[in-house]
Amino acid sequence: MKLFFSWRKRSVDNEAKNNDDLKRNVQVTAHKETIEELTSSSRLNVNPHIGLDADDAKQRLVTHGMNMLTPPKHTPAWIKFLKELSGFFSLLLWGGALLCFVGYSIDGSEDHLFLGIVLVVVVVVTGIFSFVQNSKSESLMNSFKSMLPPKVKVLRGGTTDEVVSTKIVPGDIVFVEAGDLIPADIRVLECSDNFQVDNAALTGESEPQKRSSVCTHDDPLETTNLCFFGTLAPEGSCKAVVIETGDRTVMGRVAALAMSTKKEQTPINKEIHHFILVISGIALFLGVLFFLLSIGIGTPFIESLVFTIGIIVANVPEGLLATVTVCLTLTAKRMHAKKVLVKNLEGVETLGSTSCICSDKTGTLTMNVMTVAQVVYGGLNAFITEDAPSSFTGGKKTYDTTNLCFQKLLRCAALCNVATFTEGSKWKYKDDGETKELDEFGNPIPIPFKGVVAQGVDTYNWKPVGNASECAMIKLVQSESSTPRDEYDVDSIRSSHPVKYTIPFNSKNKYQVHVHEDTSSGRHVVLMKGAPERILDRCTHAVIGGKIVELDENERINIIEQQEALSANGLRCLGFAEKELDTNFYNNEFKYAAENDEFYSCNFPIGDAPSDVIDSHGKTQNPQSTGGLVFLGMFALIDPPRPAVPGAVKRCQTAGIVVIMVTGDHPVTAQAIAFKCGILWSKTRGDMIKDNIKFGRTFGSADYEHPDDAEAIVVPGSELSPDMKESDWDFILNHRQVVFARTSPQQKLIIVENCQRLGHIVAVTGDGVNDSPAIKKADIGIAMGISGSEVSKQAADMILLDDDFGSIVNGVEEGRLIFDNLKKSIAYTIQSNIPEITPFLAFIIFAIPLPLTTFLILAIDLGTDMIPAISMASEQPEADIMQRRPRTKSDRLVTPAMIQFSYGYIGMIQALAGFFTYMVVMNDYGYKPQILFNRGNSDAFGHQPFFCKFSGGHYANLAGDINEGLNPSIDPPTREYPFWFEGYDGKVVDCGYAYNDFLSDGSPTQLFDFRNSETYTETNGKHTATIESYEAMEQNHYFEYIPWRGRTSSYWDDSMLFHNTNDANKGGNLAQNTNTYFRGRAAGLWSLCEQTSDPSCENQFCGDRGSAIVRGVEVPAAALNADTSRFSTKHCPDCDDE
């Protein structure tokens, strides 16, 4: 045993250690090594010009394993199902069912049997439902598989071949082309100038990142010479060496972290668990207490046990799980109508409990679409900055389309650009997807470029393809086109300006050059686009006031200042310039070239600074390349906030919810978007420090801004580590406005954990693979339905189908509403416990007939109570529901105040009302309250004749006729006049049952027939009354009591009074069920006397032995005779009269 616990402890410690290792940022050194070091025999041992040979590749495949993510350990489905059947609530219901079956085995009550079966069905159905919702882990890992390309170009043995991606190994030399998925973690050996990777899935960066063969940063996620498994290469190509495969890749670590992250127990689950503990405690306490009281007052052990079972079952909330599930399902349906898909029903309420939202930026707060937000162009006197329509500017458009400089700027943006719109998005097509629809004149029907206006911002129907920045440019140009083929239509501009020559963008020059012909004038024009500082340096003139003027120093400073202001706001700036060429020299016969055998520069003007440098090949600069360009302006681009985000963030803050941005993007961009979204609204700690330095402020000076007073903070990921002290985390998270930037997937997870440590109920929103560990760890994970990766959707509890962050606010409101409504439902449900328990208490304490059976309790809990409880889910929210602060952990679903209200007030009122109704109904049917006490603590009431002593009154027949000749005080009722009618002066003096004066030890024979006295042979081991005990009651003027009031009941049936035993057809097939006629006692009317030796038995109670009318038989030999001194008999010569 000691060894087992030691092993278990080591296993837990190792698991915790592995999780801590996964939470650390990637530790890679391959990017810092030279290619020679990396490919040497001590490292990857590969010749980059030949690659691995086939045998070496096979051996490495055995050593390192397949290039795939290891699936999680598979748990058999039947074990998962058993786990669903053994949850805490399920165990409570199993216990209730077991008690019901025990009760059935004791007293044979079908009520107990039926209730036990129903409880089992409830547990099984609930378990099936939970089982279907379970097992996300396999789906989560399967979603990572889509990130692996099917085949990869690999250099092996000096030959290039395609290899299945799962079989590549460390050391393989691979080739990546535009559009390929990166097959593993690779180190770039050589690449094209335009090679880029889209790291959005891994880091959240909104733009593709340039890649090269040079190490540019110590951080492996920042350097340009590494590419990672699962990312996309949208442009360019490269040759690279594989450094890691499978689980050892960065994405593999993210997958392992997502799989190892334990899902937090939802608040509603915790609350229901707490509720069940409270109710179970009450049930067990009352059950044990009254079992002891019942034993103490002399109640037989078996009856006390059955009574205890009734008490416990009455407290088991059989309908609670169904009520909660239906309420959550109804809410989930309402949320689906609001474009929110709920995967985990309990997540509905969790969102309402949320006190902190950690949101990714790219694709969640922003549109994940690069957009031109502002433009800079030459105004009347100087260059000015104007707004372009986007959510970043609130949909405003302030530029002047009649301005000549702006027009030239649009032309340059359309021509110095290779992005296009897909044809399929521009025309209406038939269902076959290939044939265009035609109008009545036979012309293709175009689709409008602009779509609907969403919250003041235009949307676009046409789909661009190409570089994200260039796509943004052609959308702005096309947005000014009112009709196809007008002056701003991109296709029209390009068709009227055919391209003559291009120089692609490269990281060295940081510009792109196109030469086009203006067909209207025949003049060739050079168009340049690139980094603003590079473009501006190449310009000598600019367009200001509608004409080309010399670009002086003041205007240069003005342009630079505007560019710096835009960059400070997180916008990416691109500069534009042009140069119209001399038609006498630059015409259609001219051969454009970037270099030739003599010159290393262009043979046309691109603004090169004059240089006397001679390169290594002996080439010099071409004088033609030095001609200055004309500066046209700048485009400022950004991935803008979604239109609904600022309002949604404001509503969250009004509701007391902290919104934290957690992004992998750059701090400047993150800060700019955070201000636009309303996540930041005051000066940040970093800005205070910068301003203090900039303006020479020192501590103690009047204008010094103390950084510790800042309410806002922007924290780059480089300042975070798993080893940070809790006090450091507390310092960061105690700021009212927080932004985390350049964070890794591991850091996002740690941020969520620390928010939870501070007591927050955390919701995490995201769309990328890098968000999946944090999404899974969160109390409620939310993924984007449109732009979100499959990995993030699988890890999430909730999916925003329209990618609208504003839908989260709707979810918060619904979550708070369902919590309020569940409190109402539970308060309504548990208040019936008191009126369900008190009848059992009255039954055992006052010995009244049991007013409420366990079967009726089940009918109430799963029947009449459930629909009103579920209807609470349709209650409308209170007016201030979104002005409240999030509920605290002390605000429980079930509180002492609720218990007091439901049990102490409403429950007691219902119980009193129930007892009042019980007494009134019993009184109306002839059983007055005073005769009920001490008459119900056995199974006799309603099952055996009830004898009473009368004072006055009359006997009546079925028709209601009164027999004046019989005196109920001294005369017994007859078959013709069995009812006692109280009249004006009659009253019941006292009541009781005939004494059960012997016990048999047998069981009912299967041949029993109530019409045949020969079959009256056994009593099933029960105490049984005899004809002599009945006669003793009559001797003392206690006569069988059948109240006339009962005859007036709508439920009365004459066959309940007696059967004509001479009629063999009476009773039909029911004769086989002894309980139908003789509940509570053995079949037949027994006698302690030998009937054949008693000549006085010739009366209505006796008959010839074996006759169909015989109601009594001799005592079986096995019968246990009671002490005859305890009752009086007559007509029995063997007994002494008393």
PDB file of N, CA, C and O in Angstrom, residues 504-548:
ATOM      1  N   PRO A 504       9.242  43.525 -58.034  1.00  0.00           N
ATOM      2  CA  PRO A 504       8.519  43.080 -56.830  1.00  0.00           C
ATOM      3  C   PRO A 504       9.116  43.675 -55.566  1.00  0.00           C
ATOM      4  O   PRO A 504      10.286  44.074 -55.533  1.00  0.00           O
ATOM      5  N   PHE A 505       8.293  43.684 -54.531  1.00  0.00           N
ATOM      6  CA  PHE A 505       8.752  44.157 -53.213  1.00  0.00           C
ATOM      7  C   PHE A 505       9.826  43.209 -52.692  1.00  0.00           C
ATOM      8  O   PHE A 505       9.735  41.999 -52.847  1.00  0.00           O
ATOM      9  N   ASN A 506      10.870  43.760 -52.067  1.00  0.00           N
ATOM     10  CA  ASN A 506      11.850  42.914 -51.376  1.00  0.00           C
ATOM     11  C   ASN A 506      12.276  43.598 -50.080  1.00  0.00           C
ATOM     12  O   ASN A 506      12.162  44.812 -49.927  1.00  0.00           O
ATOM     13  N   SER A 507      12.723  42.782 -49.147  1.00  0.00           N
ATOM     14  CA  SER A 507      13.020  43.280 -47.806  1.00  0.00           C
ATOM     15  C   SER A 507      14.206  44.229 -47.781  1.00  0.00           C
ATOM     16  O   SER A 507      14.329  45.040 -46.868  1.00  0.00           O
ATOM     17  N   LYS A 508      15.093  44.152 -48.811  1.00  0.00           N
ATOM     18  CA  LYS A 508      16.245  45.042 -48.843  1.00  0.00           C
ATOM     19  C   LYS A 508      15.839  46.457 -49.243  1.00  0.00           C
ATOM     20  O   LYS A 508      16.168  47.444 -48.566  1.00  0.00           O
ATOM     21  N   ASN A 509      15.092  46.563 -50.344  1.00  0.00           N
ATOM     22  CA  ASN A 509      14.711  47.892 -50.845  1.00  0.00           C
ATOM     23  C   ASN A 509      13.490  48.464 -50.142  1.00  0.00           C
ATOM     24  O   ASN A 509      13.337  49.678 -50.028  1.00  0.00           O
ATOM     25  N   LYS A 510      12.588  47.558 -49.698  1.00  0.00           N
ATOM     26  CA  LYS A 510      11.338  47.941 -49.035  1.00  0.00           C
ATOM     27  C   LYS A 510      10.465  48.822 -49.928  1.00  0.00           C
ATOM     28  O   LYS A 510       9.844  49.773 -49.469  1.00  0.00           O
ATOM     29  N   TYR A 511      10.435  48.511 -51.212  1.00  0.00           N
ATOM     30  CA  TYR A 511       9.510  49.191 -52.117  1.00  0.00           C
ATOM     31  C   TYR A 511       9.132  48.249 -53.248  1.00  0.00           C
ATOM     32  O   TYR A 511       9.784  47.213 -53.464  1.00  0.00           O
ATOM     33  N   GLN A 512       8.078  48.617 -53.933  1.00  0.00           N
ATOM     34  CA  GLN A 512       7.583  47.873 -55.097  1.00  0.00           C
ATOM     35  C   GLN A 512       7.378  48.888 -56.217  1.00  0.00           C
ATOM     36  O   GLN A 512       6.863  49.985 -55.982  1.00  0.00           O
ATOM     37  N   VAL A 513       7.788  48.545 -57.437  1.00  0.00           N
ATOM     38  CA  VAL A 513       7.724  49.481 -58.563  1.00  0.00           C
ATOM     39  C   VAL A 513       6.956  48.851 -59.720  1.00  0.00           C
ATOM     40  O   VAL A 513       7.170  47.667 -60.044  1.00  0.00           O
ATOM     41  N   HIS A 514       6.044  49.634 -60.293  1.00  0.00           N
ATOM     42  CA  HIS A 514       5.348  49.245 -61.524  1.00  0.00           C
ATOM     43  C   HIS A 514       5.504  50.382 -62.528  1.00  0.00           C
ATOM     44  O   HIS A 514       5.469  51.569 -62.159  1.00  0.00           O
ATOM     45  N   VAL A 515       5.640  50.005 -63.795  1.00  0.00           N
ATOM     46  CA  VAL A 515       5.607  50.985 -64.882  1.00  0.00           C
ATOM     47  C   VAL A 515       4.385  50.675 -65.742  1.00  0.00           C
ATOM     48  O   VAL A 515       4.209  49.530 -66.185  1.00  0.00           O
ATOM     49  N   HIS A 516       3.507  51.681 -65.924  1.00  0.00           N
ATOM     50  CA  HIS A 516       2.280  51.495 -66.695  1.00  0.00           C
ATOM     51  C   HIS A 516       2.202  52.542 -67.808  1.00  0.00           C
ATOM     52  O   HIS A 516       2.794  53.632 -67.704  1.00  0.00           O
ATOM     53  N   GLU A 517       1.411  52.213 -68.815  1.00  0.00           N
ATOM     54  CA  GLU A 517       1.143  53.155 -69.900  1.00  0.00           C
ATOM     55  C   GLU A 517      -0.259  53.723 -69.732  1.00  0.00           C
ATOM     56  O   GLU A 517      -1.222  52.960 -69.583  1.00  0.00           O
ATOM     57  N   ASP A 518      -0.365  55.055 -69.766  1.00  0.00           N
ATOM     58  CA  ASP A 518      -1.668  55.712 -69.759  1.00  0.00           C
ATOM     59  C   ASP A 518      -2.139  55.772 -71.212  1.00  0.00           C
ATOM     60  O   ASP A 518      -1.644  56.559 -72.016  1.00  0.00           O
ATOM     61  N   THR A 519      -3.106  54.907 -71.555  1.00  0.00           N
ATOM     62  CA  THR A 519      -3.518  54.805 -72.959  1.00  0.00           C
ATOM     63  C   THR A 519      -4.195  56.069 -73.466  1.00  0.00           C
ATOM     64  O   THR A 519      -4.242  56.304 -74.678  1.00  0.00           O
ATOM     65  N   SER A 520      -4.701  56.892 -72.546  1.00  0.00           N
ATOM     66  CA  SER A 520      -5.366  58.127 -72.992  1.00  0.00           C
ATOM     67  C   SER A 520      -4.357  59.149 -73.500  1.00  0.00           C
ATOM     68  O   SER A 520      -4.663  59.985 -74.353  1.00  0.00           O
ATOM     69  N   SER A 521      -3.115  59.101 -72.980  1.00  0.00           N
ATOM     70  CA  SER A 521      -2.097  60.070 -73.391  1.00  0.00           C
ATOM     71  C   SER A 521      -0.886  59.408 -74.022  1.00  0.00           C
ATOM     72  O   SER A 521      -0.048  60.078 -74.646  1.00  0.00           O
ATOM     73  N   GLY A 522      -0.791  58.111 -73.892  1.00  0.00           N
ATOM     74  CA  GLY A 522       0.358  57.394 -74.410  1.00  0.00           C
ATOM     75  C   GLY A 522       1.586  57.554 -73.548  1.00  0.00           C
ATOM     76  O   GLY A 522       2.663  57.046 -73.872  1.00  0.00           O
ATOM     77  N   ARG A 523       1.495  58.237 -72.437  1.00  0.00           N
ATOM     78  CA  ARG A 523       2.645  58.490 -71.570  1.00  0.00           C
ATOM     79  C   ARG A 523       2.831  57.323 -70.599  1.00  0.00           C
ATOM     80  O   ARG A 523       1.866  56.773 -70.070  1.00  0.00           O
ATOM     81  N   HIS A 524       4.088  56.964 -70.368  1.00  0.00           N
ATOM     82  CA  HIS A 524       4.411  55.951 -69.378  1.00  0.00           C
ATOM     83  C   HIS A 524       4.617  56.622 -68.020  1.00  0.00           C
ATOM     84  O   HIS A 524       5.125  57.740 -67.945  1.00  0.00           O
ATOM     85  N   VAL A 525       4.196  55.925 -66.972  1.00  0.00           N
ATOM     86  CA  VAL A 525       4.313  56.480 -65.631  1.00  0.00           C
ATOM     87  C   VAL A 525       4.917  55.435 -64.695  1.00  0.00           C
ATOM     88  O   VAL A 525       4.537  54.256 -64.729  1.00  0.00           O
ATOM     89  N   VAL A 526       5.885  55.859 -63.882  1.00  0.00           N
ATOM     90  CA  VAL A 526       6.481  54.993 -62.858  1.00  0.00           C
ATOM     91  C   VAL A 526       5.677  55.166 -61.572  1.00  0.00           C
ATOM     92  O   VAL A 526       5.443  56.293 -61.117  1.00  0.00           O
ATOM     93  N   LEU A 527       5.267  54.056 -60.987  1.00  0.00           N
ATOM     94  CA  LEU A 527       4.490  54.062 -59.741  1.00  0.00           C
ATOM     95  C   LEU A 527       5.249  53.270 -58.691  1.00  0.00           C
ATOM     96  O   LEU A 527       5.725  52.155 -58.963  1.00  0.00           O
ATOM     97  N   MET A 528       5.384  53.860 -57.507  1.00  0.00           N
ATOM     98  CA  MET A 528       6.145  53.212 -56.432  1.00  0.00           C
ATOM     99  C   MET A 528       5.326  53.175 -55.150  1.00  0.00           C
ATOM    100  O   MET A 528       4.600  54.121 -54.828  1.00  0.00           O
ATOM    101  N   LYS A 529       5.465  52.075 -54.432  1.00  0.00           N
ATOM    102  CA  LYS A 529       4.774  51.895 -53.141  1.00  0.00           C
ATOM    103  C   LYS A 529       5.752  51.229 -52.190  1.00  0.00           C
ATOM    104  O   LYS A 529       6.499  50.317 -52.574  1.00  0.00           O
ATOM    105  N   GLY A 530       5.745  51.668 -50.906  1.00  0.00           N
ATOM    106  CA  GLY A 530       6.636  51.034 -49.939  1.00  0.00           C
ATOM    107  C   GLY A 530       6.654  51.758 -48.617  1.00  0.00           C
ATOM    108  O   GLY A 530       5.746  52.535 -48.278  1.00  0.00           O
ATOM    109  N   ALA A 531       7.713  51.492 -47.835  1.00  0.00           N
ATOM    110  CA  ALA A 531       7.850  52.129 -46.527  1.00  0.00           C
ATOM    111  C   ALA A 531       7.905  53.640 -46.703  1.00  0.00           C
ATOM    112  O   ALA A 531       8.657  54.137 -47.552  1.00  0.00           O
ATOM    113  N   PRO A 532       7.133  54.432 -45.946  1.00  0.00           N
ATOM    114  CA  PRO A 532       7.041  55.883 -46.161  1.00  0.00           C
ATOM    115  C   PRO A 532       8.396  56.589 -46.156  1.00  0.00           C
ATOM    116  O   PRO A 532       8.640  57.470 -46.978  1.00  0.00           O
ATOM    117  N   GLU A 533       9.285  56.209 -45.224  1.00  0.00           N
ATOM    118  CA  GLU A 533      10.573  56.894 -45.149  1.00  0.00           C
ATOM    119  C   GLU A 533      11.409  56.636 -46.405  1.00  0.00           C
ATOM    120  O   GLU A 533      12.129  57.524 -46.880  1.00  0.00           O
ATOM    121  N   ARG A 534      11.315  55.401 -46.954  1.00  0.00           N
ATOM    122  CA  ARG A 534      12.043  55.092 -48.181  1.00  0.00           C
ATOM    123  C   ARG A 534      11.455  55.847 -49.373  1.00  0.00           C
ATOM    124  O   ARG A 534      12.189  56.334 -50.235  1.00  0.00           O
ATOM    125  N   ILE A 535      10.149  55.913 -49.444  1.00  0.00           N
ATOM    126  CA  ILE A 535       9.488  56.589 -50.568  1.00  0.00           C
ATOM    127  C   ILE A 535       9.770  58.091 -50.512  1.00  0.00           C
ATOM    128  O   ILE A 535      10.098  58.728 -51.526  1.00  0.00           O
ATOM    129  N   LEU A 536       9.655  58.678 -49.327  1.00  0.00           N
ATOM    130  CA  LEU A 536       9.841  60.117 -49.180  1.00  0.00           C
ATOM    131  C   LEU A 536      11.268  60.527 -49.560  1.00  0.00           C
ATOM    132  O   LEU A 536      11.483  61.583 -50.171  1.00  0.00           O
ATOM    133  N   ASP A 537      12.239  59.684 -49.189  1.00  0.00           N
ATOM    134  CA  ASP A 537      13.634  59.999 -49.518  1.00  0.00           C
ATOM    135  C   ASP A 537      13.871  60.032 -51.031  1.00  0.00           C
ATOM    136  O   ASP A 537      14.827  60.679 -51.500  1.00  0.00           O
ATOM    137  N   ARG A 538      13.060  59.357 -51.801  1.00  0.00           N
ATOM    138  CA  ARG A 538      13.242  59.285 -53.244  1.00  0.00           C
ATOM    139  C   ARG A 538      12.467  60.387 -53.988  1.00  0.00           C
ATOM    140  O   ARG A 538      12.491  60.450 -55.216  1.00  0.00           O
ATOM    141  N   CYS A 539      11.742  61.232 -53.232  1.00  0.00           N
ATOM    142  CA  CYS A 539      10.902  62.245 -53.873  1.00  0.00           C
ATOM    143  C   CYS A 539      11.540  63.646 -53.780  1.00  0.00           C
ATOM    144  O   CYS A 539      12.081  64.026 -52.725  1.00  0.00           O
ATOM    145  N   THR A 540      11.419  64.367 -54.860  1.00  0.00           N
ATOM    146  CA  THR A 540      11.880  65.769 -54.896  1.00  0.00           C
ATOM    147  C   THR A 540      10.711  66.728 -55.042  1.00  0.00           C
ATOM    148  O   THR A 540      10.867  67.930 -54.804  1.00  0.00           O
ATOM    149  N   HIS A 541       9.551  66.195 -55.425  1.00  0.00           N
ATOM    150  CA  HIS A 541       8.371  67.008 -55.632  1.00  0.00           C
ATOM    151  C   HIS A 541       7.159  66.357 -54.984  1.00  0.00           C
ATOM    152  O   HIS A 541       7.199  65.190 -54.577  1.00  0.00           O
ATOM    153  N   ALA A 542       6.087  67.103 -54.923  1.00  0.00           N
ATOM    154  CA  ALA A 542       4.839  66.592 -54.361  1.00  0.00           C
ATOM    155  C   ALA A 542       3.675  67.313 -55.036  1.00  0.00           C
ATOM    156  O   ALA A 542       3.839  68.387 -55.621  1.00  0.00           O
ATOM    157  N   VAL A 543       2.479  66.706 -54.919  1.00  0.00           N
ATOM    158  CA  VAL A 543       1.277  67.331 -55.461  1.00  0.00           C
ATOM    159  C   VAL A 543       0.569  68.040 -54.320  1.00  0.00           C
ATOM    160  O   VAL A 543       0.062  67.399 -53.396  1.00  0.00           O
ATOM    161  N   ILE A 544       0.556  69.373 -54.382  1.00  0.00           N
ATOM    162  CA  ILE A 544      -0.121  70.198 -53.363  1.00  0.00           C
ATOM    163  C   ILE A 544      -0.909  71.276 -54.089  1.00  0.00           C
ATOM    164  O   ILE A 544      -0.400  71.922 -55.011  1.00  0.00           O
ATOM    165  N   GLY A 545      -2.146  71.470 -53.655  1.00  0.00           N
ATOM    166  CA  GLY A 545      -2.975  72.502 -54.260  1.00  0.00           C
ATOM    167  C   GLY A 545      -3.299  72.206 -55.720  1.00  0.00           C
ATOM    168  O   GLY A 545      -3.510  73.123 -56.523  1.00  0.00           O
ATOM    169  N   GLY A 546      -3.308  70.949 -56.094  1.00  0.00           N
ATOM    170  CA  GLY A 546      -3.677  70.564 -57.447  1.00  0.00           C
ATOM    171  C   GLY A 546      -2.562  70.692 -58.463  1.00  0.00           C
ATOM    172  O   GLY A 546      -2.813  70.580 -59.673  1.00  0.00           O
ATOM    173  N   LYS A 547      -1.338  70.899 -58.013  1.00  0.00           N
ATOM    174  CA  LYS A 547      -0.228  71.004 -58.962  1.00  0.00           C
ATOM    175  C   LYS A 547       1.041  70.439 -58.323  1.00  0.00           C
ATOM    176  O   LYS A 547       1.126  70.276 -57.094  1.00  0.00           O
ATOM    177  N   ILE A 548       1.985  70.113 -59.193  1.00  0.00           N
ATOM    178  CA  ILE A 548       3.246  69.545 -58.722  1.00  0.00           C
ATOM    179  C   ILE A 548       4.168  70.674 -58.293  1.00  0.00           C
ATOM    180  O   ILE A 548       4.442  71.604 -59.066  1.00  0.00           O
TER     181      ILE A 548
END
